[in-house]
Amino acid sequence: MSKRLGRGLDLFLSEPSEEQLFRSAVELEESGEWLMAFHLYMMVINMSGPHKVKALNNAAAILAEHGFVDKAIEFLKEALSIDPSNEQIKENLKALKEER
């Protein structure tokens, strides 16, 4: 039987791991499918596992690129509260605050 669910829908109907979701989100983002990537990042964020900080950072980048700078800053602040020594998050947060 062939898959008829469409691109990516099987991922939502299965029970993928946090890592699978994160990897899929990165692949989608790299291929320009930012809306679908954002949705997967949000799923990762809600799982509260080891990829949460990276998902918050990546989701914040998508938000900022599409004009949602205040929401992106919220995501980065949350990421920083989880991992206060993360230099990439600090740099991204500083850049967005300066952009505002």
PDB file of N, CA and C in Angstrom:
ATOM      1  N   MET A   1       0.846  -1.176   0.000  1.00  0.00           N
ATOM      2  CA  MET A   1       0.000   0.000   0.000  1.00  0.00           C
ATOM      3  C   MET A   1       0.889   1.236   0.000  1.00  0.00           C
ATOM      4  N   SER A   2       0.604   2.165  -0.865  1.00  0.00           N
ATOM      5  CA  SER A   2       1.419   3.376  -0.951  1.00  0.00           C
ATOM      6  C   SER A   2       0.889   4.432   0.016  1.00  0.00           C
ATOM      7  N   LYS A   3       1.783   5.333   0.387  1.00  0.00           N
ATOM      8  CA  LYS A   3       1.385   6.428   1.261  1.00  0.00           C
ATOM      9  C   LYS A   3       0.553   7.420   0.469  1.00  0.00           C
ATOM     10  N   ARG A   4      -0.575   7.800   0.997  1.00  0.00           N
ATOM     11  CA  ARG A   4      -1.428   8.781   0.335  1.00  0.00           C
ATOM     12  C   ARG A   4      -1.678   9.988   1.233  1.00  0.00           C
ATOM     13  N   LEU A   5      -0.910  10.099   2.261  1.00  0.00           N
ATOM     14  CA  LEU A   5      -1.156  11.148   3.252  1.00  0.00           C
ATOM     15  C   LEU A   5      -0.595  12.505   2.852  1.00  0.00           C
ATOM     16  N   GLY A   6       0.202  12.554   1.861  1.00  0.00           N
ATOM     17  CA  GLY A   6       0.791  13.833   1.496  1.00  0.00           C
ATOM     18  C   GLY A   6       2.099  14.056   2.214  1.00  0.00           C
ATOM     19  N   ARG A   7       2.808  15.039   1.754  1.00  0.00           N
ATOM     20  CA  ARG A   7       4.140  15.315   2.259  1.00  0.00           C
ATOM     21  C   ARG A   7       4.113  15.727   3.727  1.00  0.00           C
ATOM     22  N   GLY A   8       4.704  14.898   4.564  1.00  0.00           N
ATOM     23  CA  GLY A   8       4.864  15.241   5.967  1.00  0.00           C
ATOM     24  C   GLY A   8       3.718  14.875   6.888  1.00  0.00           C
ATOM     25  N   LEU A   9       2.549  14.582   6.337  1.00  0.00           N
ATOM     26  CA  LEU A   9       1.407  14.299   7.196  1.00  0.00           C
ATOM     27  C   LEU A   9       1.613  13.026   8.005  1.00  0.00           C
ATOM     28  N   ASP A  10       2.322  12.071   7.438  1.00  0.00           N
ATOM     29  CA  ASP A  10       2.602  10.848   8.175  1.00  0.00           C
ATOM     30  C   ASP A  10       3.389  11.140   9.451  1.00  0.00           C
ATOM     31  N   LEU A  11       4.208  12.181   9.430  1.00  0.00           N
ATOM     32  CA  LEU A  11       4.977  12.573  10.609  1.00  0.00           C
ATOM     33  C   LEU A  11       4.049  12.990  11.744  1.00  0.00           C
ATOM     34  N   PHE A  12       2.972  13.686  11.425  1.00  0.00           N
ATOM     35  CA  PHE A  12       2.038  14.150  12.445  1.00  0.00           C
ATOM     36  C   PHE A  12       1.176  13.023  12.993  1.00  0.00           C
ATOM     37  N   LEU A  13       0.888  12.047  12.173  1.00  0.00           N
ATOM     38  CA  LEU A  13      -0.004  10.975  12.592  1.00  0.00           C
ATOM     39  C   LEU A  13       0.729   9.835  13.279  1.00  0.00           C
ATOM     40  N   SER A  14       2.043   9.824  13.197  1.00  0.00           N
ATOM     41  CA  SER A  14       2.828   8.834  13.918  1.00  0.00           C
ATOM     42  C   SER A  14       3.220   9.448  15.262  1.00  0.00           C
ATOM     43  N   GLU A  15       4.021   8.759  15.991  1.00  0.00           N
ATOM     44  CA  GLU A  15       4.517   9.317  17.254  1.00  0.00           C
ATOM     45  C   GLU A  15       6.022   9.487  17.143  1.00  0.00           C
ATOM     46  N   PRO A  16       6.444  10.520  16.429  1.00  0.00           N
ATOM     47  CA  PRO A  16       7.877  10.719  16.223  1.00  0.00           C
ATOM     48  C   PRO A  16       8.563  11.195  17.501  1.00  0.00           C
ATOM     49  N   SER A  17       9.833  10.912  17.566  1.00  0.00           N
ATOM     50  CA  SER A  17      10.615  11.385  18.706  1.00  0.00           C
ATOM     51  C   SER A  17      10.894  12.871  18.545  1.00  0.00           C
ATOM     52  N   GLU A  18      11.305  13.473  19.627  1.00  0.00           N
ATOM     53  CA  GLU A  18      11.660  14.885  19.592  1.00  0.00           C
ATOM     54  C   GLU A  18      12.777  15.120  18.575  1.00  0.00           C
ATOM     55  N   GLU A  19      13.746  14.227  18.554  1.00  0.00           N
ATOM     56  CA  GLU A  19      14.861  14.379  17.615  1.00  0.00           C
ATOM     57  C   GLU A  19      14.381  14.265  16.168  1.00  0.00           C
ATOM     58  N   GLN A  20      13.485  13.342  15.885  1.00  0.00           N
ATOM     59  CA  GLN A  20      12.942  13.214  14.525  1.00  0.00           C
ATOM     60  C   GLN A  20      12.221  14.490  14.110  1.00  0.00           C
ATOM     61  N   LEU A  21      11.417  15.026  15.003  1.00  0.00           N
ATOM     62  CA  LEU A  21      10.696  16.265  14.706  1.00  0.00           C
ATOM     63  C   LEU A  21      11.663  17.408  14.450  1.00  0.00           C
ATOM     64  N   PHE A  22      12.680  17.514  15.299  1.00  0.00           N
ATOM     65  CA  PHE A  22      13.641  18.597  15.152  1.00  0.00           C
ATOM     66  C   PHE A  22      14.386  18.478  13.831  1.00  0.00           C
ATOM     67  N   ARG A  23      14.869  17.270  13.507  1.00  0.00           N
ATOM     68  CA  ARG A  23      15.584  17.071  12.245  1.00  0.00           C
ATOM     69  C   ARG A  23      14.691  17.397  11.053  1.00  0.00           C
ATOM     70  N   SER A  24      13.437  16.965  11.116  1.00  0.00           N
ATOM     71  CA  SER A  24      12.496  17.261  10.031  1.00  0.00           C
ATOM     72  C   SER A  24      12.265  18.759   9.898  1.00  0.00           C
ATOM     73  N   ALA A  25      12.166  19.441  11.025  1.00  0.00           N
ATOM     74  CA  ALA A  25      11.965  20.898  11.007  1.00  0.00           C
ATOM     75  C   ALA A  25      13.146  21.595  10.347  1.00  0.00           C
ATOM     76  N   VAL A  26      14.348  21.180  10.693  1.00  0.00           N
ATOM     77  CA  VAL A  26      15.545  21.782  10.105  1.00  0.00           C
ATOM     78  C   VAL A  26      15.557  21.554   8.590  1.00  0.00           C
ATOM     79  N   GLU A  27      15.251  20.345   8.168  1.00  0.00           N
ATOM     80  CA  GLU A  27      15.222  20.032   6.733  1.00  0.00           C
ATOM     81  C   GLU A  27      14.176  20.886   6.007  1.00  0.00           C
ATOM     82  N   LEU A  28      13.008  21.008   6.612  1.00  0.00           N
ATOM     83  CA  LEU A  28      11.961  21.820   5.997  1.00  0.00           C
ATOM     84  C   LEU A  28      12.370  23.284   5.905  1.00  0.00           C
ATOM     85  N   GLU A  29      12.967  23.783   6.971  1.00  0.00           N
ATOM     86  CA  GLU A  29      13.412  25.179   6.963  1.00  0.00           C
ATOM     87  C   GLU A  29      14.466  25.402   5.894  1.00  0.00           C
ATOM     88  N   GLU A  30      15.402  24.473   5.778  1.00  0.00           N
ATOM     89  CA  GLU A  30      16.457  24.599   4.774  1.00  0.00           C
ATOM     90  C   GLU A  30      15.896  24.560   3.351  1.00  0.00           C
ATOM     91  N   SER A  31      14.774  23.874   3.168  1.00  0.00           N
ATOM     92  CA  SER A  31      14.182  23.797   1.831  1.00  0.00           C
ATOM     93  C   SER A  31      13.174  24.924   1.584  1.00  0.00           C
ATOM     94  N   GLY A  32      13.077  25.853   2.541  1.00  0.00           N
ATOM     95  CA  GLY A  32      12.216  27.014   2.352  1.00  0.00           C
ATOM     96  C   GLY A  32      10.781  26.830   2.814  1.00  0.00           C
ATOM     97  N   GLU A  33      10.493  25.717   3.431  1.00  0.00           N
ATOM     98  CA  GLU A  33       9.137  25.473   3.921  1.00  0.00           C
ATOM     99  C   GLU A  33       9.060  25.893   5.386  1.00  0.00           C
ATOM    100  N   TRP A  34       9.178  27.208   5.596  1.00  0.00           N
ATOM    101  CA  TRP A  34       9.313  27.750   6.944  1.00  0.00           C
ATOM    102  C   TRP A  34       8.055  27.579   7.799  1.00  0.00           C
ATOM    103  N   LEU A  35       6.868  27.611   7.209  1.00  0.00           N
ATOM    104  CA  LEU A  35       5.650  27.472   8.004  1.00  0.00           C
ATOM    105  C   LEU A  35       5.547  26.077   8.604  1.00  0.00           C
ATOM    106  N   MET A  36       5.814  25.080   7.793  1.00  0.00           N
ATOM    107  CA  MET A  36       5.786  23.703   8.282  1.00  0.00           C
ATOM    108  C   MET A  36       6.908  23.487   9.304  1.00  0.00           C
ATOM    109  N   ALA A  37       8.082  24.067   9.023  1.00  0.00           N
ATOM    110  CA  ALA A  37       9.204  23.964   9.960  1.00  0.00           C
ATOM    111  C   ALA A  37       8.834  24.589  11.297  1.00  0.00           C
ATOM    112  N   PHE A  38       8.214  25.770  11.247  1.00  0.00           N
ATOM    113  CA  PHE A  38       7.811  26.442  12.480  1.00  0.00           C
ATOM    114  C   PHE A  38       6.857  25.560  13.289  1.00  0.00           C
ATOM    115  N   HIS A  39       5.924  24.939  12.604  1.00  0.00           N
ATOM    116  CA  HIS A  39       4.970  24.067  13.297  1.00  0.00           C
ATOM    117  C   HIS A  39       5.702  22.911  14.004  1.00  0.00           C
ATOM    118  N   LEU A  40       6.667  22.316  13.333  1.00  0.00           N
ATOM    119  CA  LEU A  40       7.414  21.228  13.960  1.00  0.00           C
ATOM    120  C   LEU A  40       8.265  21.725  15.118  1.00  0.00           C
ATOM    121  N   TYR A  41       8.863  22.913  14.960  1.00  0.00           N
ATOM    122  CA  TYR A  41       9.616  23.477  16.088  1.00  0.00           C
ATOM    123  C   TYR A  41       8.705  23.666  17.292  1.00  0.00           C
ATOM    124  N   MET A  42       7.485  24.108  17.057  1.00  0.00           N
ATOM    125  CA  MET A  42       6.546  24.293  18.169  1.00  0.00           C
ATOM    126  C   MET A  42       6.222  22.961  18.839  1.00  0.00           C
ATOM    127  N   MET A  43       6.120  21.909  18.059  1.00  0.00           N
ATOM    128  CA  MET A  43       5.889  20.585  18.640  1.00  0.00           C
ATOM    129  C   MET A  43       7.070  20.182  19.527  1.00  0.00           C
ATOM    130  N   VAL A  44       8.278  20.453  19.063  1.00  0.00           N
ATOM    131  CA  VAL A  44       9.483  20.145  19.844  1.00  0.00           C
ATOM    132  C   VAL A  44       9.497  20.966  21.128  1.00  0.00           C
ATOM    133  N   ILE A  45       9.172  22.232  21.016  1.00  0.00           N
ATOM    134  CA  ILE A  45       9.147  23.114  22.194  1.00  0.00           C
ATOM    135  C   ILE A  45       8.175  22.578  23.237  1.00  0.00           C
ATOM    136  N   ASN A  46       7.046  22.105  22.805  1.00  0.00           N
ATOM    137  CA  ASN A  46       6.041  21.580  23.737  1.00  0.00           C
ATOM    138  C   ASN A  46       6.440  20.257  24.368  1.00  0.00           C
ATOM    139  N   MET A  47       7.412  19.574  23.779  1.00  0.00           N
ATOM    140  CA  MET A  47       7.878  18.298  24.339  1.00  0.00           C
ATOM    141  C   MET A  47       8.837  18.521  25.503  1.00  0.00           C
ATOM    142  N   SER A  48       9.431  19.690  25.600  1.00  0.00           N
ATOM    143  CA  SER A  48      10.330  20.072  26.692  1.00  0.00           C
ATOM    144  C   SER A  48      11.520  19.133  26.878  1.00  0.00           C
ATOM    145  N   GLY A  49      12.067  18.652  25.790  1.00  0.00           N
ATOM    146  CA  GLY A  49      13.229  17.771  25.854  1.00  0.00           C
ATOM    147  C   GLY A  49      14.515  18.509  25.548  1.00  0.00           C
ATOM    148  N   PRO A  50      15.560  17.766  25.225  1.00  0.00           N
ATOM    149  CA  PRO A  50      16.883  18.367  25.022  1.00  0.00           C
ATOM    150  C   PRO A  50      17.002  19.271  23.793  1.00  0.00           C
ATOM    151  N   HIS A  51      16.069  19.199  22.865  1.00  0.00           N
ATOM    152  CA  HIS A  51      16.129  20.047  21.672  1.00  0.00           C
ATOM    153  C   HIS A  51      15.299  21.319  21.819  1.00  0.00           C
ATOM    154  N   LYS A  52      14.706  21.524  22.982  1.00  0.00           N
ATOM    155  CA  LYS A  52      13.817  22.671  23.172  1.00  0.00           C
ATOM    156  C   LYS A  52      14.520  24.002  22.927  1.00  0.00           C
ATOM    157  N   VAL A  53      15.709  24.177  23.462  1.00  0.00           N
ATOM    158  CA  VAL A  53      16.423  25.450  23.318  1.00  0.00           C
ATOM    159  C   VAL A  53      16.726  25.725  21.853  1.00  0.00           C
ATOM    160  N   LYS A  54      17.206  24.709  21.123  1.00  0.00           N
ATOM    161  CA  LYS A  54      17.504  24.894  19.700  1.00  0.00           C
ATOM    162  C   LYS A  54      16.228  25.188  18.918  1.00  0.00           C
ATOM    163  N   ALA A  55      15.140  24.527  19.287  1.00  0.00           N
ATOM    164  CA  ALA A  55      13.867  24.763  18.602  1.00  0.00           C
ATOM    165  C   ALA A  55      13.366  26.176  18.873  1.00  0.00           C
ATOM    166  N   LEU A  56      13.503  26.656  20.102  1.00  0.00           N
ATOM    167  CA  LEU A  56      13.116  28.030  20.420  1.00  0.00           C
ATOM    168  C   LEU A  56      13.938  29.022  19.607  1.00  0.00           C
ATOM    169  N   ASN A  57      15.233  28.781  19.510  1.00  0.00           N
ATOM    170  CA  ASN A  57      16.112  29.658  18.745  1.00  0.00           C
ATOM    171  C   ASN A  57      15.726  29.665  17.264  1.00  0.00           C
ATOM    172  N   ASN A  58      15.509  28.487  16.700  1.00  0.00           N
ATOM    173  CA  ASN A  58      15.175  28.396  15.280  1.00  0.00           C
ATOM    174  C   ASN A  58      13.800  28.979  14.987  1.00  0.00           C
ATOM    175  N   ALA A  59      12.856  28.725  15.876  1.00  0.00           N
ATOM    176  CA  ALA A  59      11.513  29.298  15.703  1.00  0.00           C
ATOM    177  C   ALA A  59      11.574  30.817  15.814  1.00  0.00           C
ATOM    178  N   ALA A  60      12.408  31.318  16.720  1.00  0.00           N
ATOM    179  CA  ALA A  60      12.577  32.765  16.865  1.00  0.00           C
ATOM    180  C   ALA A  60      13.141  33.371  15.582  1.00  0.00           C
ATOM    181  N   ALA A  61      14.066  32.673  14.955  1.00  0.00           N
ATOM    182  CA  ALA A  61      14.639  33.173  13.698  1.00  0.00           C
ATOM    183  C   ALA A  61      13.564  33.278  12.622  1.00  0.00           C
ATOM    184  N   ILE A  62      12.711  32.284  12.542  1.00  0.00           N
ATOM    185  CA  ILE A  62      11.623  32.312  11.558  1.00  0.00           C
ATOM    186  C   ILE A  62      10.682  33.477  11.866  1.00  0.00           C
ATOM    187  N   LEU A  63      10.331  33.624  13.127  1.00  0.00           N
ATOM    188  CA  LEU A  63       9.441  34.725  13.514  1.00  0.00           C
ATOM    189  C   LEU A  63      10.053  36.078  13.145  1.00  0.00           C
ATOM    190  N   ALA A  64      11.311  36.265  13.488  1.00  0.00           N
ATOM    191  CA  ALA A  64      11.980  37.543  13.213  1.00  0.00           C
ATOM    192  C   ALA A  64      12.050  37.820  11.720  1.00  0.00           C
ATOM    193  N   GLU A  65      12.344  36.791  10.936  1.00  0.00           N
ATOM    194  CA  GLU A  65      12.432  36.966   9.489  1.00  0.00           C
ATOM    195  C   GLU A  65      11.102  37.379   8.866  1.00  0.00           C
ATOM    196  N   HIS A  66      10.012  37.082   9.565  1.00  0.00           N
ATOM    197  CA  HIS A  66       8.692  37.397   9.021  1.00  0.00           C
ATOM    198  C   HIS A  66       8.003  38.532   9.781  1.00  0.00           C
ATOM    199  N   GLY A  67       8.813  39.313  10.510  1.00  0.00           N
ATOM    200  CA  GLY A  67       8.313  40.537  11.108  1.00  0.00           C
ATOM    201  C   GLY A  67       7.743  40.428  12.510  1.00  0.00           C
ATOM    202  N   PHE A  68       7.847  39.270  13.126  1.00  0.00           N
ATOM    203  CA  PHE A  68       7.313  39.081  14.477  1.00  0.00           C
ATOM    204  C   PHE A  68       8.455  39.165  15.497  1.00  0.00           C
ATOM    205  N   VAL A  69       9.095  40.317  15.527  1.00  0.00           N
ATOM    206  CA  VAL A  69      10.299  40.495  16.336  1.00  0.00           C
ATOM    207  C   VAL A  69       9.996  40.375  17.827  1.00  0.00           C
ATOM    208  N   ASP A  70       8.908  40.970  18.299  1.00  0.00           N
ATOM    209  CA  ASP A  70       8.592  40.897  19.731  1.00  0.00           C
ATOM    210  C   ASP A  70       8.381  39.455  20.190  1.00  0.00           C
ATOM    211  N   LYS A  71       7.679  38.676  19.386  1.00  0.00           N
ATOM    212  CA  LYS A  71       7.444  37.271  19.731  1.00  0.00           C
ATOM    213  C   LYS A  71       8.760  36.493  19.665  1.00  0.00           C
ATOM    214  N   ALA A  72       9.597  36.806  18.691  1.00  0.00           N
ATOM    215  CA  ALA A  72      10.904  36.156  18.581  1.00  0.00           C
ATOM    216  C   ALA A  72      11.735  36.425  19.833  1.00  0.00           C
ATOM    217  N   ILE A  73      11.686  37.659  20.322  1.00  0.00           N
ATOM    218  CA  ILE A  73      12.417  38.017  21.544  1.00  0.00           C
ATOM    219  C   ILE A  73      11.897  37.204  22.723  1.00  0.00           C
ATOM    220  N   GLU A  74      10.592  37.018  22.816  1.00  0.00           N
ATOM    221  CA  GLU A  74      10.019  36.187  23.882  1.00  0.00           C
ATOM    222  C   GLU A  74      10.577  34.765  23.821  1.00  0.00           C
ATOM    223  N   PHE A  75      10.643  34.209  22.623  1.00  0.00           N
ATOM    224  CA  PHE A  75      11.161  32.851  22.461  1.00  0.00           C
ATOM    225  C   PHE A  75      12.621  32.775  22.901  1.00  0.00           C
ATOM    226  N   LEU A  76      13.405  33.775  22.517  1.00  0.00           N
ATOM    227  CA  LEU A  76      14.821  33.775  22.885  1.00  0.00           C
ATOM    228  C   LEU A  76      15.013  33.949  24.386  1.00  0.00           C
ATOM    229  N   LYS A  77      14.186  34.763  25.000  1.00  0.00           N
ATOM    230  CA  LYS A  77      14.260  34.918  26.458  1.00  0.00           C
ATOM    231  C   LYS A  77      13.942  33.602  27.156  1.00  0.00           C
ATOM    232  N   GLU A  78      12.957  32.887  26.639  1.00  0.00           N
ATOM    233  CA  GLU A  78      12.623  31.581  27.219  1.00  0.00           C
ATOM    234  C   GLU A  78      13.797  30.618  27.052  1.00  0.00           C
ATOM    235  N   ALA A  79      14.408  30.624  25.868  1.00  0.00           N
ATOM    236  CA  ALA A  79      15.557  29.754  25.619  1.00  0.00           C
ATOM    237  C   ALA A  79      16.701  30.090  26.570  1.00  0.00           C
ATOM    238  N   LEU A  80      16.918  31.380  26.775  1.00  0.00           N
ATOM    239  CA  LEU A  80      17.992  31.822  27.662  1.00  0.00           C
ATOM    240  C   LEU A  80      17.704  31.465  29.120  1.00  0.00           C
ATOM    241  N   SER A  81      16.438  31.439  29.487  1.00  0.00           N
ATOM    242  CA  SER A  81      16.104  31.039  30.862  1.00  0.00           C
ATOM    243  C   SER A  81      16.405  29.552  31.096  1.00  0.00           C
ATOM    244  N   ILE A  82      16.379  28.773  30.034  1.00  0.00           N
ATOM    245  CA  ILE A  82      16.692  27.344  30.129  1.00  0.00           C
ATOM    246  C   ILE A  82      18.191  27.111  30.058  1.00  0.00           C
ATOM    247  N   ASP A  83      18.853  27.865  29.184  1.00  0.00           N
ATOM    248  CA  ASP A  83      20.297  27.707  28.965  1.00  0.00           C
ATOM    249  C   ASP A  83      20.967  29.083  29.002  1.00  0.00           C
ATOM    250  N   PRO A  84      21.183  29.627  30.220  1.00  0.00           N
ATOM    251  CA  PRO A  84      21.699  30.996  30.351  1.00  0.00           C
ATOM    252  C   PRO A  84      23.109  31.213  29.811  1.00  0.00           C
ATOM    253  N   SER A  85      23.853  30.158  29.561  1.00  0.00           N
ATOM    254  CA  SER A  85      25.216  30.334  29.057  1.00  0.00           C
ATOM    255  C   SER A  85      25.312  30.183  27.538  1.00  0.00           C
ATOM    256  N   ASN A  86      24.194  30.041  26.863  1.00  0.00           N
ATOM    257  CA  ASN A  86      24.194  29.833  25.411  1.00  0.00           C
ATOM    258  C   ASN A  86      24.516  31.144  24.698  1.00  0.00           C
ATOM    259  N   GLU A  87      25.715  31.227  24.148  1.00  0.00           N
ATOM    260  CA  GLU A  87      26.199  32.458  23.511  1.00  0.00           C
ATOM    261  C   GLU A  87      25.423  32.793  22.236  1.00  0.00           C
ATOM    262  N   GLN A  88      25.032  31.789  21.478  1.00  0.00           N
ATOM    263  CA  GLN A  88      24.287  32.046  20.245  1.00  0.00           C
ATOM    264  C   GLN A  88      22.951  32.716  20.547  1.00  0.00           C
ATOM    265  N   ILE A  89      22.278  32.227  21.577  1.00  0.00           N
ATOM    266  CA  ILE A  89      20.994  32.811  21.971  1.00  0.00           C
ATOM    267  C   ILE A  89      21.206  34.256  22.438  1.00  0.00           C
ATOM    268  N   LYS A  90      22.241  34.475  23.222  1.00  0.00           N
ATOM    269  CA  LYS A  90      22.544  35.830  23.695  1.00  0.00           C
ATOM    270  C   LYS A  90      22.782  36.779  22.527  1.00  0.00           C
ATOM    271  N   GLU A  91      23.561  36.324  21.545  1.00  0.00           N
ATOM    272  CA  GLU A  91      23.849  37.161  20.379  1.00  0.00           C
ATOM    273  C   GLU A  91      22.583  37.448  19.578  1.00  0.00           C
ATOM    274  N   ASN A  92      21.757  36.417  19.385  1.00  0.00           N
ATOM    275  CA  ASN A  92      20.515  36.603  18.627  1.00  0.00           C
ATOM    276  C   ASN A  92      19.577  37.564  19.341  1.00  0.00           C
ATOM    277  N   LEU A  93      19.483  37.427  20.654  1.00  0.00           N
ATOM    278  CA  LEU A  93      18.617  38.299  21.442  1.00  0.00           C
ATOM    279  C   LEU A  93      19.112  39.745  21.368  1.00  0.00           C
ATOM    280  N   LYS A  94      20.418  39.938  21.501  1.00  0.00           N
ATOM    281  CA  LYS A  94      20.992  41.280  21.417  1.00  0.00           C
ATOM    282  C   LYS A  94      20.706  41.901  20.049  1.00  0.00           C
ATOM    283  N   ALA A  95      20.882  41.124  18.998  1.00  0.00           N
ATOM    284  CA  ALA A  95      20.660  41.633  17.641  1.00  0.00           C
ATOM    285  C   ALA A  95      19.207  42.040  17.434  1.00  0.00           C
ATOM    286  N   LEU A  96      18.288  41.222  17.934  1.00  0.00           N
ATOM    287  CA  LEU A  96      16.862  41.549  17.764  1.00  0.00           C
ATOM    288  C   LEU A  96      16.463  42.780  18.575  1.00  0.00           C
ATOM    289  N   LYS A  97      17.010  42.899  19.772  1.00  0.00           N
ATOM    290  CA  LYS A  97      16.688  44.083  20.588  1.00  0.00           C
ATOM    291  C   LYS A  97      17.214  45.358  19.933  1.00  0.00           C
ATOM    292  N   GLU A  98      18.377  45.260  19.299  1.00  0.00           N
ATOM    293  CA  GLU A  98      18.930  46.423  18.599  1.00  0.00           C
ATOM    294  C   GLU A  98      18.111  46.751  17.356  1.00  0.00           C
ATOM    295  N   GLU A  99      17.549  45.733  16.743  1.00  0.00           N
ATOM    296  CA  GLU A  99      16.741  45.899  15.522  1.00  0.00           C
ATOM    297  C   GLU A  99      15.411  46.601  15.811  1.00  0.00           C
ATOM    298  N   ARG A 100      14.895  46.398  16.998  1.00  0.00           N
ATOM    299  CA  ARG A 100      13.600  46.955  17.389  1.00  0.00           C
ATOM    300  C   ARG A 100      13.541  48.410  17.322  1.00  0.00           C
TER     301      ARG A 100
END
